[in-house]
N, C-alpha and C. Protein backbone atom coordinates (compact mmCIF):
# COMPACT_ATOMS: atom_id res chain seq x y z
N UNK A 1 -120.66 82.46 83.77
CA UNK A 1 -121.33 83.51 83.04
C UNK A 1 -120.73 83.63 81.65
N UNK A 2 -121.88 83.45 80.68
CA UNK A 2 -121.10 83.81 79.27
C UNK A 2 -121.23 85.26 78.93
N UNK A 3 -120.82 85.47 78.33
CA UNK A 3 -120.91 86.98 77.59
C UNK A 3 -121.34 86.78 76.24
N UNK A 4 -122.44 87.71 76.03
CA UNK A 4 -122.78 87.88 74.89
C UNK A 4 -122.43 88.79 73.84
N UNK A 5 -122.28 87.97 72.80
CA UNK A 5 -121.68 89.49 71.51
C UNK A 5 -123.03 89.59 70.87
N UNK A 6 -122.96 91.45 70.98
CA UNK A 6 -123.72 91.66 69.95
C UNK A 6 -122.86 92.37 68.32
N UNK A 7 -123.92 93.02 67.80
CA UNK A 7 -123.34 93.36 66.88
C UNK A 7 -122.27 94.55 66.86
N UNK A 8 -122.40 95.08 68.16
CA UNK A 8 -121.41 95.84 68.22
C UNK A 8 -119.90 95.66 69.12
N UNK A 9 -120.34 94.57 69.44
CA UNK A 9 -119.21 93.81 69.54
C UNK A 9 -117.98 92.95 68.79
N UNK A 10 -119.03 92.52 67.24
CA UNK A 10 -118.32 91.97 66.55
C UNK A 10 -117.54 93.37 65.53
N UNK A 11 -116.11 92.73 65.49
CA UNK A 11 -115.49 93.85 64.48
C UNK A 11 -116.22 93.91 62.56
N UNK A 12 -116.18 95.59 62.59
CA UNK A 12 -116.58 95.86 61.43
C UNK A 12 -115.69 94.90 59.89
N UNK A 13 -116.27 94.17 59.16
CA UNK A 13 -115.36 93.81 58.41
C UNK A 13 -115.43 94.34 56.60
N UNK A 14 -114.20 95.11 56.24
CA UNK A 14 -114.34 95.97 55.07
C UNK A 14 -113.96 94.98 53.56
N UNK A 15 -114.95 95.20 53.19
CA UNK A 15 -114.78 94.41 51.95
C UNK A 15 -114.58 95.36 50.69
N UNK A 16 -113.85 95.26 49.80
CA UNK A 16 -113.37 96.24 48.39
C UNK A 16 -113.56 95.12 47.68
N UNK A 17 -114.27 96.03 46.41
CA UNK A 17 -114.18 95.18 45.02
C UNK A 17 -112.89 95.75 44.09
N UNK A 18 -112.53 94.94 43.60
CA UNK A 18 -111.16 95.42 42.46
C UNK A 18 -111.96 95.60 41.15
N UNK A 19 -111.83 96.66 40.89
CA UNK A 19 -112.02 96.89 39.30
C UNK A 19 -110.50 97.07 38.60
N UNK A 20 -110.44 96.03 37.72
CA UNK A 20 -109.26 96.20 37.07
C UNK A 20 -109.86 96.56 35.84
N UNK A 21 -108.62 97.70 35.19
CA UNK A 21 -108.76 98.58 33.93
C UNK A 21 -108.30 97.29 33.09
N UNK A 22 -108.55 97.29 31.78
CA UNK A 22 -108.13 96.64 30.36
C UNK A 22 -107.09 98.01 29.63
N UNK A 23 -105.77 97.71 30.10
CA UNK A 23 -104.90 98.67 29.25
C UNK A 23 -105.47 98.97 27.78
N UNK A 24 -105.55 100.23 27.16
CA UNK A 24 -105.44 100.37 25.98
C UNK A 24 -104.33 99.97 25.19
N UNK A 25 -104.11 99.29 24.14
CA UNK A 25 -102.49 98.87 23.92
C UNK A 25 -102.31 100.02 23.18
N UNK A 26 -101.10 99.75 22.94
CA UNK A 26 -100.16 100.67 22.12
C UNK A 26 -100.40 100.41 20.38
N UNK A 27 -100.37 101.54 19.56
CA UNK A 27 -100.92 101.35 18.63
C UNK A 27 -99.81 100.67 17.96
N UNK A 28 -100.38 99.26 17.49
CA UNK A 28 -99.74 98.87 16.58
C UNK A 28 -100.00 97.36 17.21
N UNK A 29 -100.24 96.99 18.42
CA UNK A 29 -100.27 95.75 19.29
C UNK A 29 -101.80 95.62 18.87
N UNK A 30 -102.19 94.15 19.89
CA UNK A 30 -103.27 93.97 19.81
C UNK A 30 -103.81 94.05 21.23
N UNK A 31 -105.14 94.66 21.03
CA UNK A 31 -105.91 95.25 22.27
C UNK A 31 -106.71 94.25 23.24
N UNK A 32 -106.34 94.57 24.41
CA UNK A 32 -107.03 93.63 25.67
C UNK A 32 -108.47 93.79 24.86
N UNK A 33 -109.28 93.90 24.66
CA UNK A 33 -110.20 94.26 24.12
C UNK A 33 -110.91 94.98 23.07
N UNK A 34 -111.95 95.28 22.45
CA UNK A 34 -112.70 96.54 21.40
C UNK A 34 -112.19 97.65 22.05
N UNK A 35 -111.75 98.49 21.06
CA UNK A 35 -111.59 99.92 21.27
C UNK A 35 -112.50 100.73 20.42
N UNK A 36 -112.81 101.95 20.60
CA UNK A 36 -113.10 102.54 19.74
C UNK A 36 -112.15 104.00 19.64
N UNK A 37 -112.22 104.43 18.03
CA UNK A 37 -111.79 105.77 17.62
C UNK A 37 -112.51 106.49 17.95
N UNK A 38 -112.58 108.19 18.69
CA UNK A 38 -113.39 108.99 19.13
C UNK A 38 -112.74 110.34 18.83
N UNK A 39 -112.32 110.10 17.72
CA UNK A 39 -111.32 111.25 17.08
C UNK A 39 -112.19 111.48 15.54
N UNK A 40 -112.10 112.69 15.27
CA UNK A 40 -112.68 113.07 13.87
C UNK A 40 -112.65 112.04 12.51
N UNK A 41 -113.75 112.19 12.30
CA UNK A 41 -113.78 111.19 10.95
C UNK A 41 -112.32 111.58 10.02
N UNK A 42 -112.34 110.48 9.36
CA UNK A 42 -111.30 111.39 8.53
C UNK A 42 -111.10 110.14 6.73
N UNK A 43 -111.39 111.12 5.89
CA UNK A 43 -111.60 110.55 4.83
C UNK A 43 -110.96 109.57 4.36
N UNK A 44 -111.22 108.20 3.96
CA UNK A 44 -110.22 107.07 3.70
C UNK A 44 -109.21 106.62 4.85
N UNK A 45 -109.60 107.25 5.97
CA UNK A 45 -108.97 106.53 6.94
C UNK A 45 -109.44 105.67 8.16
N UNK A 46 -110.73 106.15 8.90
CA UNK A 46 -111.49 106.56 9.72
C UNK A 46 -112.50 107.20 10.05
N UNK A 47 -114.07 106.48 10.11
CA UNK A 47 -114.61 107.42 10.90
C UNK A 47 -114.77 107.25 12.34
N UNK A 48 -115.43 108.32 12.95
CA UNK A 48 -115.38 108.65 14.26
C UNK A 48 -116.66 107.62 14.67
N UNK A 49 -116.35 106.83 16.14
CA UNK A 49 -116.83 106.12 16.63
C UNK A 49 -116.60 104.52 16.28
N UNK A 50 -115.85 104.28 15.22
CA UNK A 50 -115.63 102.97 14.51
C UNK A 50 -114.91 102.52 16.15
N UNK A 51 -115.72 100.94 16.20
CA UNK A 51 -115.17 100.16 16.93
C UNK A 51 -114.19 99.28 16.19
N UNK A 52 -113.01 98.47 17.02
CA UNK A 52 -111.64 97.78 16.18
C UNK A 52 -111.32 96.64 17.41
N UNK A 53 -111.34 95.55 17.13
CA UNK A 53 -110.99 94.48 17.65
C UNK A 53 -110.00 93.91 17.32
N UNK A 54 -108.87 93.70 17.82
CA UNK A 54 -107.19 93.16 17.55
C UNK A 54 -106.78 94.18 17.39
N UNK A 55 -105.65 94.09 16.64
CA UNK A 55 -104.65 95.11 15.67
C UNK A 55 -105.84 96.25 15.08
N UNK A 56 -105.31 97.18 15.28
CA UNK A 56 -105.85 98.63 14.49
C UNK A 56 -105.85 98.24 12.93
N UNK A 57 -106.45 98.76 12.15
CA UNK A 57 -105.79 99.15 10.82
C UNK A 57 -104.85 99.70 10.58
N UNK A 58 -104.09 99.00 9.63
CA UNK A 58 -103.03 99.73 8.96
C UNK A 58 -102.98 101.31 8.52
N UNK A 59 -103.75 101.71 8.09
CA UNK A 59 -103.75 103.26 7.90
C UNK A 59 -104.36 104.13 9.02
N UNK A 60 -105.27 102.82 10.37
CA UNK A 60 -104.99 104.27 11.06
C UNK A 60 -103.58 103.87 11.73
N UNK A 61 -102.91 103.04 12.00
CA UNK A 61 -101.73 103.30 12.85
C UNK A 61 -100.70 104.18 11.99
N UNK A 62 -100.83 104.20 10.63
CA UNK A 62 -99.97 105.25 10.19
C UNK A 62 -100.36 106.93 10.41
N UNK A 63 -101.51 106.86 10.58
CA UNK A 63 -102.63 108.08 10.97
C UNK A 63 -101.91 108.38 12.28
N UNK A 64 -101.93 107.64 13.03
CA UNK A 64 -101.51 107.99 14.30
C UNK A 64 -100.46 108.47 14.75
N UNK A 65 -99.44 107.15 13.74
CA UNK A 65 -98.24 108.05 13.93
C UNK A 65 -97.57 109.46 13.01
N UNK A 66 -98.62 109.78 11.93
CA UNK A 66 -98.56 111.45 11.92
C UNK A 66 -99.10 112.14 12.71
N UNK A 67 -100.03 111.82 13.06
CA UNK A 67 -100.79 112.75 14.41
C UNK A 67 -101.16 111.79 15.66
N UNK A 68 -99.62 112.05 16.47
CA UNK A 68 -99.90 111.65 17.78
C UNK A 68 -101.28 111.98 18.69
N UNK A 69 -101.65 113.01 18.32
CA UNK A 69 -102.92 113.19 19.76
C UNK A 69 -103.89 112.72 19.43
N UNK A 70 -104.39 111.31 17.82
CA UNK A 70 -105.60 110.46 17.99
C UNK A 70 -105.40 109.38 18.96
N UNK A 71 -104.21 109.14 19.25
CA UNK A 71 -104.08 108.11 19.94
C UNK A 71 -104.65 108.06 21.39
N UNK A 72 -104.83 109.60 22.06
CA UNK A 72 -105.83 109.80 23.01
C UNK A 72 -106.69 109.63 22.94
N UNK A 73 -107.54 109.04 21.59
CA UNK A 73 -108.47 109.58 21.27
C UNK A 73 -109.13 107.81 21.20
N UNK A 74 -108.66 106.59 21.46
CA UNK A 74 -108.83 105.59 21.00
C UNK A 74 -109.13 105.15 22.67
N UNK A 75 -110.02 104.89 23.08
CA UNK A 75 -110.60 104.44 24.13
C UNK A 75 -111.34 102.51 24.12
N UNK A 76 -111.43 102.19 25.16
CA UNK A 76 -111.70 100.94 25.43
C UNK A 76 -113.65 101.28 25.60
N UNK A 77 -113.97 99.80 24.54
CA UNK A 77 -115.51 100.16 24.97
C UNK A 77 -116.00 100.52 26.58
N UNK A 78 -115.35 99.91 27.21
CA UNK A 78 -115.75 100.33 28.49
C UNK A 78 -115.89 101.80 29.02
N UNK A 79 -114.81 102.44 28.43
CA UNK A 79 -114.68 104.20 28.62
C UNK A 79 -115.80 105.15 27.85
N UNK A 80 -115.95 104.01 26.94
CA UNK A 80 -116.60 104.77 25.33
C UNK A 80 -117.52 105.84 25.60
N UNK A 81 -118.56 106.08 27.07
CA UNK A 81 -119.52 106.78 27.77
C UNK A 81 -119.34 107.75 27.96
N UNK A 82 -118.31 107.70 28.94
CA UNK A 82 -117.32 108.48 29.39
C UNK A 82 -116.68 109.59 28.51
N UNK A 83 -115.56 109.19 27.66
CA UNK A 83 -115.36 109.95 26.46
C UNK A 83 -116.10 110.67 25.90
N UNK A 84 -117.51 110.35 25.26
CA UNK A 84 -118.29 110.97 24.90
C UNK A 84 -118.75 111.56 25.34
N UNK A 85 -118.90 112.10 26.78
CA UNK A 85 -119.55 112.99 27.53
C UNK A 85 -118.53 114.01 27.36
N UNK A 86 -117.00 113.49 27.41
CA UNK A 86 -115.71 114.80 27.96
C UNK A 86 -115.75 115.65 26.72
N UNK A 87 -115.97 114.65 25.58
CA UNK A 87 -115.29 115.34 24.17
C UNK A 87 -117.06 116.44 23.65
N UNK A 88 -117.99 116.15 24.49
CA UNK A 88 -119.34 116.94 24.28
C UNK A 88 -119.05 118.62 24.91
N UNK A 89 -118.23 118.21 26.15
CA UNK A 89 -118.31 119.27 27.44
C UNK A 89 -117.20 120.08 27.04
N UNK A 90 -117.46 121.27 26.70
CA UNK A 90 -116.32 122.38 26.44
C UNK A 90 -115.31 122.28 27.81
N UNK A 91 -114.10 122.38 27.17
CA UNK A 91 -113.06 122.98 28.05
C UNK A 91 -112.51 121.85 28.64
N UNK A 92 -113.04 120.56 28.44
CA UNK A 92 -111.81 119.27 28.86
C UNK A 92 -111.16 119.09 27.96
N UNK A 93 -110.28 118.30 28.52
CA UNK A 93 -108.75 117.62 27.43
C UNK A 93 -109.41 117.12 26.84
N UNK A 94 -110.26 116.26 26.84
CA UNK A 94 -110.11 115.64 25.25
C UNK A 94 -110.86 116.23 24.67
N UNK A 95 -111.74 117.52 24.84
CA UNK A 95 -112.47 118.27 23.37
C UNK A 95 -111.82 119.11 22.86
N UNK A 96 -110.23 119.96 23.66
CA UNK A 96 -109.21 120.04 23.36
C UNK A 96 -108.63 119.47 22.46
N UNK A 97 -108.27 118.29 22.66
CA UNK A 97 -107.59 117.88 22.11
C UNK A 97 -108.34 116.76 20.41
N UNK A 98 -109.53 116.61 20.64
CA UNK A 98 -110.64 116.54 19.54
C UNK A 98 -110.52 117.79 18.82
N UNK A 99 -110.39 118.84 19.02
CA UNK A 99 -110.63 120.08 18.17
C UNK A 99 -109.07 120.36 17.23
N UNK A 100 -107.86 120.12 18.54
CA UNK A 100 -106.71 120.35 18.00
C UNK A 100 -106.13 119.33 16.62
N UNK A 101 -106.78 117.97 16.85
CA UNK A 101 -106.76 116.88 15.80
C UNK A 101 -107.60 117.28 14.69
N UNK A 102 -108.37 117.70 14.89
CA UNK A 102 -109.42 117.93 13.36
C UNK A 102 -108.91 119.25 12.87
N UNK A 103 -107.86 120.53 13.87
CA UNK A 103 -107.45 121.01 12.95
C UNK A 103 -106.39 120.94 12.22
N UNK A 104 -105.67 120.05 12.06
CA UNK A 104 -104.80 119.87 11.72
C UNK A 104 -104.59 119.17 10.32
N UNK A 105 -105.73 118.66 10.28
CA UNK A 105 -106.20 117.99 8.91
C UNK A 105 -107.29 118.90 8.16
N UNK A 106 -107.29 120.12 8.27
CA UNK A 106 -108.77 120.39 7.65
C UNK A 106 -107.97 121.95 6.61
């Protein structure tokens, strides 16, 4: 006598996809990828939404390092959606922290 498997016999088998993130680099390196700025325009330095492939510019990494909190503000195209929804929606960190950057220059 054989035995038959059905399907509930055979074990369930779980499959996961890996989404791996593209680190944002550190300002001053060059980026796994396009980033974009999502931090306030800012005259002769930056405007808001500029995409940057490699190395940042020179004046914004000096930008940055007077005002640490654009650097939150520099997202991977992949996020770029994302961001723009948080920095639309009152009361998240980064429209927080979008508001706290533009005042600081104004």
């Amino acid at each position: 006598m054989s035995k038959k498997t059905t399907s509930k016999d055979t074990p369930a088998v779980k499959t996961e996809a890996k989404v791996e993130e593209k680190p944002v680099s550190k300002v001053g390196q060059a980026a796994a990828g396009p980033v974009v700025y999502c931090g306030p325009s800012v005259r002769g330095v930056v405007r808001q939404y500029t995409v940057f492939t490699g190395d940042l510019p020179d004046m914004l990494k000096d930008f940055v390092k007077d005002h640490p909190l654009a650097a939150s503000l520099i997202v991977s195209t992949e996020k770029f959606a994302e961001m723009r929804k948080k920095l639309e929606t009152a009361g998240t960190a980064e429209a927080i922290l979008y508001r706290q950057l533009k005042s600081e220059f104004q």
